[in-house]
Amino acid sequence: MDILKDFSLEGKVALITGASYGIGYAIASAYASAGAKIVFCDIKQEFVDKGLASYEADGIDAKGYVCDVTNEAMVQDMVAKIEAEVGVIDILVNNAGIIKRIPMCDMTADEFRQVIDVDLNAPFIVSKAVIPSMIKKGHGKIINICSMMSELGRETVSAYAAAKGGLKMLTRNICSEYGEHNIQCNGIGPGYIATPQTAPLREIQPDGSRHPFDQFIIAKTPAARWGTPEDLMGPAVFLASDASNFVNGHVVYVDGGILAYIGKQP
Ligand code: NAP
Ligand code: GCO
């Protein structure tokens, strides 16, 4: 028996939202390496073009679409185009996301709504757009990019934590509602990953020392390092492949052990 073939994504169509760079780009690259046809979207043409150039430089034949994933009409139009131009989407990764680090009482309701819109409403909108064709096809994989903040809070990230906590429950609900159609919906909960989103937390200080938050995360992580987007590739391929056909409604935390650890004594 060749168990590795269960991890192949040969011939599958994978849509990764917000994948011009960062975690989404790494997951798309892993899927391409496992044989999938890559489709991605980003909110601006300039980022789609930048992403396409990166994929081409990496030898990946990707298709990019400009789409604001919070806009249901744009999403439905993009999915229809993908189905016509590439094929029915077998794998959806709801990766696009934003964060606003503002103390809750200083945050406007509009700022709160903007984060909820991208990080929670959009995964609902995009999942709803792809599920009907997955049902017709008889299978589908939906992977929601959750967070440590699906489980933990911290100062200044109230909207983000609320969204990512909700995304964990949306994951469980899609599992519950569509599991009988052979659709598996799981989450990936990355720990602290070195991408543009966390760059402000890793800035070298004027005196040349590491950012206090950087030092804090190192002390809180048993692996004693920040994660890289590449750390997420294996778990993402597993959850997109036949190897996980009986895994449903879970969040796989790829965090170097943060959630298990009280933190190193100062
Ligand atoms: P990132 O570097 O900020 O990239 C986010 C991507 O999403 C960008 O390509 C961005 O496009 C796109 N995007 C934002 N709003 C969008 C919209 N309305 N429509 C379409 N695309 C949109 O973030 P990342 O660090 O790679 O994170 C990716 C995902 O992982 C996010 O959901 C994040 O919450 C989650 N996550 C990150 C970490 C971490 O430590 N980095 C840890 C846990 C979870 P533009 O550049 O055009 O805005
Ligand atoms: C923050 C960070 C985190 C990470 C990630 C952790 O400000 O605390 O941005 O939220 O992005 O979500 O899993």
Short mmCIF file of N, CA and C and ligand atoms in Angstrom, two decimals, residues 18 21-23 42-44 47 67-70 95-98 118 145-147 160 164 190-193 195-198, ligand 1:
data_model
loop_
_atom_site.label_atom_id
_atom_site.label_comp_id
_atom_site.label_asym_id
_atom_site.label_seq_id
_atom_site.Cartn_x
_atom_site.Cartn_y
_atom_site.Cartn_z
N GLY A 18 -6.17 35.67 -0.57
CA GLY A 18 -5.11 36.52 -0.02
C GLY A 18 -3.75 35.88 -0.09
N TYR A 21 1.36 36.67 -1.03
CA TYR A 21 2.57 36.52 -0.20
C TYR A 21 2.16 35.93 1.13
N GLY A 22 3.10 35.82 2.04
CA GLY A 22 2.78 35.39 3.40
C GLY A 22 2.36 33.94 3.51
N ILE A 23 1.50 33.67 4.48
CA ILE A 23 1.07 32.29 4.76
C ILE A 23 0.34 31.69 3.57
N ASP A 42 -6.42 38.43 -4.59
CA ASP A 42 -5.98 39.49 -3.69
C ASP A 42 -6.81 40.71 -4.00
N ILE A 43 -6.75 41.64 -3.08
CA ILE A 43 -7.71 42.75 -3.15
C ILE A 43 -7.32 43.78 -4.21
N LYS A 44 -6.02 43.78 -4.57
CA LYS A 44 -5.57 44.80 -5.54
C LYS A 44 -4.85 44.13 -6.71
N PHE A 47 -1.14 43.65 -6.27
CA PHE A 47 -0.70 42.52 -5.45
C PHE A 47 -0.89 41.20 -6.18
N CYS A 67 -10.09 40.27 -6.17
CA CYS A 67 -11.37 40.06 -5.47
C CYS A 67 -11.25 40.50 -4.03
N ASP A 68 -12.17 41.36 -3.61
CA ASP A 68 -12.31 41.70 -2.20
C ASP A 68 -13.23 40.65 -1.59
N VAL A 69 -12.69 39.78 -0.77
CA VAL A 69 -13.46 38.63 -0.29
C VAL A 69 -14.62 39.02 0.62
N THR A 70 -14.70 40.30 1.01
CA THR A 70 -15.85 40.72 1.81
C THR A 70 -17.06 41.09 0.93
N ASN A 95 -7.78 32.18 3.78
CA ASN A 95 -6.54 32.69 4.36
C ASN A 95 -6.54 34.21 4.52
N ALA A 96 -7.20 34.94 3.60
CA ALA A 96 -7.15 36.41 3.64
C ALA A 96 -7.54 36.90 5.03
N GLY A 97 -6.79 37.86 5.52
CA GLY A 97 -7.10 38.35 6.86
C GLY A 97 -6.40 39.66 7.15
N ILE A 98 -6.98 40.39 8.08
CA ILE A 98 -6.35 41.63 8.56
C ILE A 98 -6.37 41.62 10.08
N VAL A 118 -13.49 40.95 7.23
CA VAL A 118 -12.48 40.19 6.47
C VAL A 118 -12.23 38.83 7.10
N ILE A 145 -8.04 29.53 8.10
CA ILE A 145 -6.83 29.90 8.83
C ILE A 145 -7.22 30.65 10.10
N CYS A 146 -7.17 29.90 11.19
CA CYS A 146 -7.56 30.44 12.50
C CYS A 146 -6.34 31.11 13.14
N SER A 147 -6.17 30.91 14.45
CA SER A 147 -5.12 31.69 15.12
C SER A 147 -4.98 31.23 16.57
N TYR A 160 -9.93 41.00 16.34
CA TYR A 160 -9.27 39.86 15.70
C TYR A 160 -9.58 38.57 16.46
N LYS A 164 -11.51 35.37 14.99
CA LYS A 164 -10.84 34.07 14.90
C LYS A 164 -11.51 33.03 15.80
N PRO A 190 -2.17 28.85 13.17
CA PRO A 190 -0.73 29.12 13.24
C PRO A 190 -0.39 29.79 14.57
N GLY A 191 0.80 29.56 15.07
CA GLY A 191 1.29 30.32 16.22
C GLY A 191 1.74 31.69 15.74
N TYR A 192 2.87 32.17 16.25
CA TYR A 192 3.39 33.46 15.80
C TYR A 192 4.36 33.22 14.65
N ILE A 193 3.95 33.69 13.47
CA ILE A 193 4.64 33.40 12.21
C ILE A 193 5.27 34.68 11.66
N THR A 195 5.71 37.04 9.19
CA THR A 195 5.16 37.53 7.92
C THR A 195 4.98 39.05 8.05
N PRO A 196 4.58 39.71 6.96
CA PRO A 196 4.34 41.17 7.09
C PRO A 196 3.34 41.53 8.18
N GLN A 197 2.39 40.62 8.46
CA GLN A 197 1.36 40.94 9.46
C GLN A 197 1.96 41.09 10.86
N THR A 198 3.03 40.33 11.13
CA THR A 198 3.62 40.41 12.47
C THR A 198 4.92 41.22 12.49
P1 NAP B 1 -0.58 39.12 5.64
O1 NAP B 1 0.88 39.02 5.39
O2 NAP B 1 -1.14 40.40 6.19
O3 NAP B 1 -1.37 38.73 4.29
C1 NAP B 1 -2.78 38.81 4.33
C2 NAP B 1 -3.24 38.65 2.90
O4 NAP B 1 -4.67 38.78 2.87
C3 NAP B 1 -2.67 39.71 1.97
O5 NAP B 1 -2.35 39.15 0.72
C4 NAP B 1 -3.83 40.68 1.85
O6 NAP B 1 -3.85 41.40 0.64
C5 NAP B 1 -5.00 39.72 1.85
N1 NAP B 1 -6.27 40.41 2.13
C6 NAP B 1 -6.54 41.23 3.18
N2 NAP B 1 -7.81 41.66 3.08
C7 NAP B 1 -8.33 41.12 1.95
C8 NAP B 1 -9.60 41.21 1.30
N3 NAP B 1 -10.61 41.95 1.79
N4 NAP B 1 -9.78 40.52 0.14
C9 NAP B 1 -8.77 39.78 -0.39
N5 NAP B 1 -7.54 39.66 0.18
C10 NAP B 1 -7.35 40.33 1.34
O7 NAP B 1 -1.02 38.00 6.63
P2 NAP B 1 -0.38 36.58 6.99
O8 NAP B 1 0.50 36.74 8.18
O9 NAP B 1 0.13 35.92 5.75
O10 NAP B 1 -1.71 35.85 7.49
C11 NAP B 1 -2.54 35.13 6.62
C12 NAP B 1 -3.65 34.56 7.48
O11 NAP B 1 -3.07 33.87 8.60
C13 NAP B 1 -4.56 35.64 8.09
O12 NAP B 1 -5.88 35.14 8.15
C14 NAP B 1 -4.00 35.80 9.51
O13 NAP B 1 -5.00 36.25 10.40
C15 NAP B 1 -3.61 34.38 9.81
N6 NAP B 1 -2.61 34.20 10.86
C16 NAP B 1 -1.41 34.84 10.79
C17 NAP B 1 -0.47 34.58 11.79
C18 NAP B 1 0.89 35.21 11.81
O14 NAP B 1 1.55 35.13 12.86
N7 NAP B 1 1.34 35.83 10.72
C19 NAP B 1 -0.76 33.70 12.82
C20 NAP B 1 -2.03 33.12 12.87
C21 NAP B 1 -2.95 33.37 11.87
P3 NAP B 1 -3.32 42.92 0.62
O15 NAP B 1 -1.86 42.85 0.83
O16 NAP B 1 -3.73 43.43 -0.72
O17 NAP B 1 -4.01 43.65 1.77
#
